[in-house]
mmCIF file of N, CA and C in Angstrom:
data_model
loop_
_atom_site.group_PDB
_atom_site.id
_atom_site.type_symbol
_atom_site.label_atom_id
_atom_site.label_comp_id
_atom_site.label_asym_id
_atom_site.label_seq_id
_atom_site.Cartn_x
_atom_site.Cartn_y
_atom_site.Cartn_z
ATOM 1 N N UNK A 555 8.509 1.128 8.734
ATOM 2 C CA UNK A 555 8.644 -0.110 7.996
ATOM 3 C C UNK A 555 8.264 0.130 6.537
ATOM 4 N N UNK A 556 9.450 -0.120 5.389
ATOM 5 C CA UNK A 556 8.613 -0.502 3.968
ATOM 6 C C UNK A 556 8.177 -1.176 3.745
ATOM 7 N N UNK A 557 7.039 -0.710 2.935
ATOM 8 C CA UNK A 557 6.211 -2.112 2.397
ATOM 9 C C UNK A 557 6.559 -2.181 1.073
ATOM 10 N N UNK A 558 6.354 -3.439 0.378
ATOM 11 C CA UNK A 558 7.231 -3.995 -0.807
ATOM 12 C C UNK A 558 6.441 -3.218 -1.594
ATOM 13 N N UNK A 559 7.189 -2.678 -2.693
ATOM 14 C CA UNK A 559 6.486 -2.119 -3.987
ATOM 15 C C UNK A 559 6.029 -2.664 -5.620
ATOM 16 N N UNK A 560 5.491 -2.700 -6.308
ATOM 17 C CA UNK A 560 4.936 -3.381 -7.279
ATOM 18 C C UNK A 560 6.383 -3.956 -7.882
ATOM 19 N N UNK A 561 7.236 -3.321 -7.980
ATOM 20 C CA UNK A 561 8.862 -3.793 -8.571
ATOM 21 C C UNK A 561 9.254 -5.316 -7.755
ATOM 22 N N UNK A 562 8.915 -5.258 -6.969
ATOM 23 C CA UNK A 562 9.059 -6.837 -5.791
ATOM 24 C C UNK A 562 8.379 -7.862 -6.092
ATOM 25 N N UNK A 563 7.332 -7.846 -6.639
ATOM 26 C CA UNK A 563 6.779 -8.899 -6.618
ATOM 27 C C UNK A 563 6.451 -9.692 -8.130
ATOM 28 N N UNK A 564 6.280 -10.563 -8.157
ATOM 29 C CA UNK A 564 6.560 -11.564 -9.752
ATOM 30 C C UNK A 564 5.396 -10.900 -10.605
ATOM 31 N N UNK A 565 5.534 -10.976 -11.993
ATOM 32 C CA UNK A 565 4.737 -10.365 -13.083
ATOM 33 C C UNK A 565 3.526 -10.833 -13.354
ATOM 34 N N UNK A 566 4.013 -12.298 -12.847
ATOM 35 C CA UNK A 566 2.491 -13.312 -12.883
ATOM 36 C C UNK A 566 1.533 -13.228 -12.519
ATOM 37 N N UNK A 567 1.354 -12.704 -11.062
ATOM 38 C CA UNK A 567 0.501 -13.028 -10.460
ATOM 39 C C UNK A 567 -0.093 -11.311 -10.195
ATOM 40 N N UNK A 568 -1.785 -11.624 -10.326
ATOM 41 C CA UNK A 568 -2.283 -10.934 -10.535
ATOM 42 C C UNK A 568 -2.484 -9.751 -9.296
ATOM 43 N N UNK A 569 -2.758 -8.498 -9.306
ATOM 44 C CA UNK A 569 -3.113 -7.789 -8.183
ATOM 45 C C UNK A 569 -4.055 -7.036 -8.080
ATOM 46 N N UNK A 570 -4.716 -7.031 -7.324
ATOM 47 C CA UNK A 570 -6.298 -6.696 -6.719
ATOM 48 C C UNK A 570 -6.003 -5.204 -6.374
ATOM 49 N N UNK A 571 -7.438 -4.361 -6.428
ATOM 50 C CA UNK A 571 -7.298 -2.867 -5.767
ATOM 51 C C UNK A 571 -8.640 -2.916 -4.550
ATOM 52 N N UNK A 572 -8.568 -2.259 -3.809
ATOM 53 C CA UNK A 572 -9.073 -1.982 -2.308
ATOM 54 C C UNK A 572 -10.636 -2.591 -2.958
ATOM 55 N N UNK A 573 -10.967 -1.934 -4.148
ATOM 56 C CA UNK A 573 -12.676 -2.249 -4.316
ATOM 57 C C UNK A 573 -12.891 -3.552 -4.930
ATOM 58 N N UNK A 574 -11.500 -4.156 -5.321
ATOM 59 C CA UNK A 574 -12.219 -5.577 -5.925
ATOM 60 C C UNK A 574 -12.046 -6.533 -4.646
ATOM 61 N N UNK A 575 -11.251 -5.945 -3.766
ATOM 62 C CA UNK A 575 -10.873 -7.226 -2.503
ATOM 63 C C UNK A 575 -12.534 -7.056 -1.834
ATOM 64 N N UNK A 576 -12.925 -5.774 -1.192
ATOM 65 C CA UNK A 576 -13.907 -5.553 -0.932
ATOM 66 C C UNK A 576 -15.046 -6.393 -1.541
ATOM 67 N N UNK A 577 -14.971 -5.739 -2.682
ATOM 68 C CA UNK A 577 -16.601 -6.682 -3.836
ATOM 69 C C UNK A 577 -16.134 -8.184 -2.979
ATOM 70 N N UNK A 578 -15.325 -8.885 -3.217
ATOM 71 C CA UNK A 578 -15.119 -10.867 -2.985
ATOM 72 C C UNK A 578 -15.599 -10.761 -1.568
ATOM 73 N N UNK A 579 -15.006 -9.955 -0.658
ATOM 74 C CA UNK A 579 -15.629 -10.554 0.955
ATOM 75 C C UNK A 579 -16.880 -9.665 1.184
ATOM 76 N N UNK A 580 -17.681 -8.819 0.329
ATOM 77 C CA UNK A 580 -18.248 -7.818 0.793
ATOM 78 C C UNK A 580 -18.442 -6.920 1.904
ATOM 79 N N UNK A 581 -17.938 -5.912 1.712
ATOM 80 C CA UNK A 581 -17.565 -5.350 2.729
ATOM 81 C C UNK A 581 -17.226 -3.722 1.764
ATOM 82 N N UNK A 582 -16.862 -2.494 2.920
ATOM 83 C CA UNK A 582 -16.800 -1.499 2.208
ATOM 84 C C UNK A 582 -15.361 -1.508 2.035
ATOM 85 N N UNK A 583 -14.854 -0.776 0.841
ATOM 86 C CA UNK A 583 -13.158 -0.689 0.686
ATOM 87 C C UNK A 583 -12.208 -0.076 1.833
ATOM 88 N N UNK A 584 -13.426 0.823 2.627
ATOM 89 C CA UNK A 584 -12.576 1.401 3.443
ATOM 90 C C UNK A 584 -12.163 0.306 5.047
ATOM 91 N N UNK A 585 -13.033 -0.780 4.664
ATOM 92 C CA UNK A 585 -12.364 -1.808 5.763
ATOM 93 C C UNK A 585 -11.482 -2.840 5.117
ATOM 94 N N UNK A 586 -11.043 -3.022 4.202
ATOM 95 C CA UNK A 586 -10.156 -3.340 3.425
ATOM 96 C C UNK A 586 -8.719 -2.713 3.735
ATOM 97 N N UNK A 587 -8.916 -1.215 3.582
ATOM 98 C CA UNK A 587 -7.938 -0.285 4.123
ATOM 99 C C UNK A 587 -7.937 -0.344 5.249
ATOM 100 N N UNK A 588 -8.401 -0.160 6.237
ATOM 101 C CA UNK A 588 -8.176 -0.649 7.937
ATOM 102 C C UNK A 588 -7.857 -1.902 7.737
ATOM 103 N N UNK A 589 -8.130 -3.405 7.196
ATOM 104 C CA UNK A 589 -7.511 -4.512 7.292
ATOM 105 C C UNK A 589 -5.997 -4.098 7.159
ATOM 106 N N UNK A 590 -5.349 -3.839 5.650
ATOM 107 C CA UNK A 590 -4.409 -3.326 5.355
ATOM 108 C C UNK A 590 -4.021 -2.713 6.680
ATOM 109 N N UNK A 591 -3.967 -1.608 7.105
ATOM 110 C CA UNK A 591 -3.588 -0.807 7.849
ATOM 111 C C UNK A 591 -3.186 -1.322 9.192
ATOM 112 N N UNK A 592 -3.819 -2.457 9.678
ATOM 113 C CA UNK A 592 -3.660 -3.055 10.842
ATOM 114 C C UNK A 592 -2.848 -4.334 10.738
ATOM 115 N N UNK A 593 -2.418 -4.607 9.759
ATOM 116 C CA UNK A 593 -1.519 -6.059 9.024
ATOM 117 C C UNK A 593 -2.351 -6.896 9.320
ATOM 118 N N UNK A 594 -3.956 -6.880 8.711
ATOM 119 C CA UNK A 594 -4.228 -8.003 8.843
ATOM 120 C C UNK A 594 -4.014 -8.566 7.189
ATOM 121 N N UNK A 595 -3.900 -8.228 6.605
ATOM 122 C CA UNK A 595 -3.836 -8.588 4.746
ATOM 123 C C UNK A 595 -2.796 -7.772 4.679
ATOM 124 N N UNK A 596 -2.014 -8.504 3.890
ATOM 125 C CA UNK A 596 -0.834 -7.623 3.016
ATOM 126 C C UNK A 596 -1.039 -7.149 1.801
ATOM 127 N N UNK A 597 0.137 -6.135 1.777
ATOM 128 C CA UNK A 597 -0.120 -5.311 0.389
ATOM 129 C C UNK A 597 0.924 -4.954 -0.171
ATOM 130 N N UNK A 598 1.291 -4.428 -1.668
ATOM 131 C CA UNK A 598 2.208 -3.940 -1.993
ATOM 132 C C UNK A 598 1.706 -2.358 -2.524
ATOM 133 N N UNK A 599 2.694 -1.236 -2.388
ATOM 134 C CA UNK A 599 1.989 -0.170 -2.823
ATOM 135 C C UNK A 599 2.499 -0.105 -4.543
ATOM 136 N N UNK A 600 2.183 0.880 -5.238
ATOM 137 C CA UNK A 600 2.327 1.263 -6.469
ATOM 138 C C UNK A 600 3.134 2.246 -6.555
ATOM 139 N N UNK A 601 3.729 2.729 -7.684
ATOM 140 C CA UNK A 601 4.488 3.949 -7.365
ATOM 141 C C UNK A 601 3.733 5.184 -6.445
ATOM 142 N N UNK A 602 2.686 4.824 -7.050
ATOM 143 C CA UNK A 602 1.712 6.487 -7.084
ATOM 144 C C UNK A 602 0.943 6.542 -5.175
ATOM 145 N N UNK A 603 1.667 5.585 -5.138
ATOM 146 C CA UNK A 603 1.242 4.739 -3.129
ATOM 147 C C UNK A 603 -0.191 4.750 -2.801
ATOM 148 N N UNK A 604 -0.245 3.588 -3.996
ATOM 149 C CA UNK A 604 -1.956 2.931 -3.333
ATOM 150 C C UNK A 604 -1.085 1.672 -3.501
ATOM 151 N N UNK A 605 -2.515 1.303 -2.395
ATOM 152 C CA UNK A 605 -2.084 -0.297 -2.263
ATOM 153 C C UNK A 605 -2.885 -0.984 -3.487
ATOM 154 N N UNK A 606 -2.109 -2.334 -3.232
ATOM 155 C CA UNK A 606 -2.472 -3.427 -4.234
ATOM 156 C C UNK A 606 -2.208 -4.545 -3.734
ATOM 157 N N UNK A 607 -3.571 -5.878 -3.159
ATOM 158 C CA UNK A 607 -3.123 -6.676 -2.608
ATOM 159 C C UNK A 607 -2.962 -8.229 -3.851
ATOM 160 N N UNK A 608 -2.160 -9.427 -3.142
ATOM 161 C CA UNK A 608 -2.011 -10.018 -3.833
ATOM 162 C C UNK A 608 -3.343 -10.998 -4.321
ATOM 163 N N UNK A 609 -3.607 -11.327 -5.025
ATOM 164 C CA UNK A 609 -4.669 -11.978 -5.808
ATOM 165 C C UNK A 609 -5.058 -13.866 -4.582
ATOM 166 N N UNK A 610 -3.868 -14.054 -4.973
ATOM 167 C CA UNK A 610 -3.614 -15.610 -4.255
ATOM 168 C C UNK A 610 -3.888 -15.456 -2.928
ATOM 169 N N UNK A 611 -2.862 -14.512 -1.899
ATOM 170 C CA UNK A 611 -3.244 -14.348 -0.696
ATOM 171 C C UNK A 611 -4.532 -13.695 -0.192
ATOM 172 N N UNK A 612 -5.325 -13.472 -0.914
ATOM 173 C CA UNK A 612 -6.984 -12.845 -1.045
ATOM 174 C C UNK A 612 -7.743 -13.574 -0.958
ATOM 175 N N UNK A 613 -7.704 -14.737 -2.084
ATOM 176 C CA UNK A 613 -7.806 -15.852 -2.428
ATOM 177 C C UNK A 613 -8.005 -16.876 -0.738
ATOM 178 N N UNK A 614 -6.722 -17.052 -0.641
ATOM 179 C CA UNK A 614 -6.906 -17.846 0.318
ATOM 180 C C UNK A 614 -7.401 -17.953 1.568
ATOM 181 N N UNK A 615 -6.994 -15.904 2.194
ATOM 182 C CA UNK A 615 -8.089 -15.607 3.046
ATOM 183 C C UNK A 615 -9.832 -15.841 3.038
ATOM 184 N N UNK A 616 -9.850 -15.709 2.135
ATOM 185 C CA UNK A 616 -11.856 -16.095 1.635
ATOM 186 C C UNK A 616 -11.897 -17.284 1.739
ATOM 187 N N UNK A 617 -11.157 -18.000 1.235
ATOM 188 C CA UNK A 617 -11.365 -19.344 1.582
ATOM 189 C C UNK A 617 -11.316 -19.708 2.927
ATOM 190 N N UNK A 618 -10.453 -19.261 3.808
ATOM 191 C CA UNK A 618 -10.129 -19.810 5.348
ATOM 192 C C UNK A 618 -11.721 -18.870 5.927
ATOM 193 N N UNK A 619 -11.853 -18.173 5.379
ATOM 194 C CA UNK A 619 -13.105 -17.363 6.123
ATOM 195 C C UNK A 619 -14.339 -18.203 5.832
ATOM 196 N N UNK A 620 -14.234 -18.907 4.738
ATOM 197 C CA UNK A 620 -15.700 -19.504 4.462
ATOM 198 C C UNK A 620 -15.654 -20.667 5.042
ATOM 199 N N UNK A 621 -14.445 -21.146 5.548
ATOM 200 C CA UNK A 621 -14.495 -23.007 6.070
ATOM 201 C C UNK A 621 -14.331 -22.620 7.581
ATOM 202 N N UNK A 622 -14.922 -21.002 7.804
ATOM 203 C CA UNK A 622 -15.441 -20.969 9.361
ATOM 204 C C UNK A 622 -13.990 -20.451 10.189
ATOM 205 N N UNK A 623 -13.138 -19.836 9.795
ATOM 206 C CA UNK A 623 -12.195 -19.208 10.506
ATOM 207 C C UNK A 623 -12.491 -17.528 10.810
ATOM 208 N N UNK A 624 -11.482 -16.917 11.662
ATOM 209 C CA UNK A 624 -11.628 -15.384 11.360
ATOM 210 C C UNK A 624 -10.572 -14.869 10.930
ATOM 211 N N UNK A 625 -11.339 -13.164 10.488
ATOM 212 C CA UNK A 625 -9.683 -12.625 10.025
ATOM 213 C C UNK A 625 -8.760 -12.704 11.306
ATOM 214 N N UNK A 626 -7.174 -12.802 10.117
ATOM 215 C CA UNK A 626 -5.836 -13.220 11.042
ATOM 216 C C UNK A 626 -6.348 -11.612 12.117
ATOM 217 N N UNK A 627 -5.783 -11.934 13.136
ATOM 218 C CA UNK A 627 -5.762 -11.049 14.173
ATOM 219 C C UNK A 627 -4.111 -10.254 13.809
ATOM 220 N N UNK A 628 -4.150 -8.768 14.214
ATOM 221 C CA UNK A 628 -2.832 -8.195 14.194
ATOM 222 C C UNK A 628 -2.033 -9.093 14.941
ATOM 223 N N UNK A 629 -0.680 -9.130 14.744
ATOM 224 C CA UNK A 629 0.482 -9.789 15.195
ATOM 225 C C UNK A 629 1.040 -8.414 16.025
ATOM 226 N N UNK A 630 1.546 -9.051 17.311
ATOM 227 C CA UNK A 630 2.327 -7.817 18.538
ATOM 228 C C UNK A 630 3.497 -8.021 18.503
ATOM 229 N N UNK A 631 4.130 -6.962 18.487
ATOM 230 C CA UNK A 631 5.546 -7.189 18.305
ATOM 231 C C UNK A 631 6.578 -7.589 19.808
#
């Protein structure tokens, strides 16, 4: 499966790297990358293929986490 690359997505909106998503939920980057890795958060990669997640959808996960939800669970195909 591809994942969308920085060319895909609008200019506007800002994008996060593994250690700033980390710093907001605290946590280490490398479970950030297992989130990523397991589709629980989406990402777009960069040319250079690191990820970069979206700012808003980061955003809103922290929020659903603080009004007492959990992370989305992987989806089964």
């Amino acid at each position: 499966m591809d994942m969308p690359t920085l060319g895909d997505t609008a200019a506007q909106e800002r994008l996060l790297t593994p250690r700033e998503v980390a710093q907001l939920f605290r946590v280490d980057p490398k479970t950030v990358t297992r989130w990523a890795a397991a589709g629980r958060l989406g990402f777009l990669r960069t040319p250079g293929g690191h990820r970069r997640f979206r700012e808003g959808e980061v955003r809103r996960l922290l929020a659903s986490l603080s009004s007492g939800a959990t992370l989305p669970s992987r989806t089964s195909p």
